[in-house]
GROMACS .gro file of C-alpha atoms in nm:
model
  109
    1MET     CA    1  -0.620   0.914   1.841
    2LYS     CA    2  -0.526   0.842   1.481
    3LEU     CA    3  -0.583   0.490   1.352
    4LEU     CA    4  -0.213   0.468   1.271
    5ASN     CA    5  -0.112   0.522   1.634
    6TYR     CA    6  -0.385   0.289   1.762
    7THR     CA    7  -0.272   0.018   1.520
    8TYR     CA    8   0.085   0.056   1.640
    9LEU     CA    9  -0.018   0.027   2.005
   10MET     CA   10  -0.240  -0.275   1.936
   11LEU     CA   11   0.032  -0.458   1.742
   12VAL     CA   12   0.280  -0.395   2.024
   13GLU     CA   13   0.026  -0.514   2.282
   14ILE     CA   14  -0.031  -0.847   2.101
   15ASN     CA   15   0.344  -0.894   2.041
   16GLU     CA   16   0.336  -0.862   1.664
   17ILE     CA   17   0.592  -0.580   1.661
   18GLU     CA   18   0.833  -0.418   1.902
   19THR     CA   19   0.915  -0.091   1.725
   20ALA     CA   20   0.754   0.169   1.503
   21GLU     CA   21   1.019   0.089   1.244
   22GLU     CA   22   0.874  -0.261   1.213
   23LEU     CA   23   0.529  -0.117   1.148
   24SER     CA   24   0.673   0.115   0.885
   25LYS     CA   25   0.886  -0.141   0.702
   26ASP     CA   26   0.724  -0.479   0.757
   27TRP     CA   27   0.358  -0.390   0.776
   28CYS     CA   28   0.317  -0.073   0.568
   29GLN     CA   29   0.608  -0.133   0.328
   30LYS     CA   30   0.746   0.216   0.383
   31ASN     CA   31   1.088   0.340   0.494
   32ARG     CA   32   1.186   0.292   0.856
   33ASN     CA   33   1.111   0.654   0.953
   34TRP     CA   34   0.766   0.666   0.793
   35PHE     CA   35   0.566   0.615   1.115
   36ALA     CA   36   0.767   0.880   1.300
   37TRP     CA   37   0.708   1.133   1.022
   38GLN     CA   38   0.336   1.054   0.996
   39LYS     CA   39   0.296   1.095   1.371
   40HIS     CA   40   0.500   1.417   1.380
   41ALA     CA   41   0.300   1.567   1.092
   42GLY     CA   42  -0.033   1.459   1.240
   43HIS     CA   43  -0.115   1.230   0.947
   44ASP     CA   44  -0.285   0.896   0.937
   45PHE     CA   45  -0.252   0.602   0.697
   46SER     CA   46  -0.229   0.672   0.326
   47ILE     CA   47  -0.429   0.442   0.099
   48ASP     CA   48  -0.129   0.229   0.000
   49ALA     CA   49   0.004   0.204   0.356
   50ALA     CA   50  -0.340   0.103   0.487
   51ILE     CA   51  -0.379  -0.159   0.213
   52ASN     CA   52  -0.031  -0.298   0.282
   53CYS     CA   53  -0.100  -0.307   0.655
   54LEU     CA   54  -0.435  -0.474   0.598
   55ALA     CA   55  -0.275  -0.742   0.379
   56ARG     CA   56  -0.012  -0.814   0.645
   57THR     CA   57  -0.281  -0.816   0.915
   58ARG     CA   58  -0.481  -1.075   0.723
   59GLN     CA   59  -0.170  -1.286   0.670
   60ARG     CA   60  -0.084  -1.284   1.039
   61LEU     CA   61  -0.448  -1.345   1.137
   62ALA     CA   62  -0.439  -1.669   0.940
   63GLU     CA   63  -0.111  -1.769   1.107
   64ARG     CA   64  -0.181  -1.682   1.471
   65GLN     CA   65  -0.321  -1.953   1.696
   66ASP     CA   66  -0.370  -1.772   2.028
   67LYS     CA   67  -0.705  -1.615   2.114
   68ALA     CA   68  -0.564  -1.276   2.222
   69GLY     CA   69  -0.353  -1.243   1.907
   70LYS     CA   70  -0.638  -1.341   1.676
   71SER     CA   71  -0.877  -1.106   1.855
   72GLY     CA   72  -0.637  -0.811   1.832
   73LEU     CA   73  -0.560  -0.874   1.467
   74ALA     CA   74  -0.931  -0.912   1.386
   75GLU     CA   75  -0.993  -0.572   1.547
   76VAL     CA   76  -0.711  -0.413   1.346
   77GLU     CA   77  -0.844  -0.575   1.029
   78GLN     CA   78  -1.193  -0.436   1.089
   79LEU     CA   79  -1.065  -0.087   1.173
   80LEU     CA   80  -0.844  -0.075   0.863
   81SER     CA   81  -1.128  -0.200   0.641
   82ASP     CA   82  -1.365   0.061   0.784
   83TYR     CA   83  -1.101   0.333   0.747
   84LEU     CA   84  -1.044   0.247   0.382
   85LEU     CA   85  -1.416   0.236   0.312
   86HIS     CA   86  -1.522   0.553   0.491
   87LYS     CA   87  -1.213   0.774   0.452
   88HIS     CA   88  -1.093   0.670   0.106
   89LYS     CA   89  -1.399   0.498  -0.043
   90VAL     CA   90  -1.210   0.175  -0.108
   91ALA     CA   91  -1.495  -0.076  -0.094
   92GLU     CA   92  -1.320  -0.408  -0.135
   93ILE     CA   93  -0.969  -0.541  -0.131
   94ALA     CA   94  -0.911  -0.869  -0.307
   95ALA     CA   95  -0.593  -1.066  -0.249
   96GLY     CA   96  -0.423  -1.177  -0.570
   97GLU     CA   97  -0.211  -1.484  -0.632
   98ALA     CA   98   0.098  -1.308  -0.497
   99ALA     CA   99   0.112  -1.114  -0.172
  100GLN     CA  100   0.257  -0.811  -0.353
  101ARG     CA  101  -0.037  -0.786  -0.593
  102GLU     CA  102  -0.340  -0.621  -0.435
  103SER     CA  103  -0.635  -0.482  -0.624
  104TYR     CA  104  -0.892  -0.244  -0.491
  105ILE     CA  105  -1.231  -0.125  -0.606
  106PHE     CA  106  -1.349   0.232  -0.565
  107TYR     CA  107  -1.714   0.329  -0.556
  108ASP     CA  108  -1.891   0.661  -0.588
  109SER     CA  109  -2.115   0.775  -0.306
   0.00000   0.00000   0.00000
């Protein structure tokens, strides 16, 4: 199972989203059909979509109070971080002053 699909299912399970359109627009900052196309084409997260989703995950992790929600979001955060590191060699993501500004560091292996 692709990380994208697993992330969608996990976010639905912990009541963060109800539809794939929400994941596309609100979490990945893509158009509303983005998830459907990625799934149809057999693709996973792109770098920018994974970074956007990770930023939103971290935001919601700080806001959630319930144990199940925090646990699910922590799992998604770890999976996205590992995906970015191992698949795209993005070693660190530092949050800037504004939520829209994300920087990332690449490393050579």
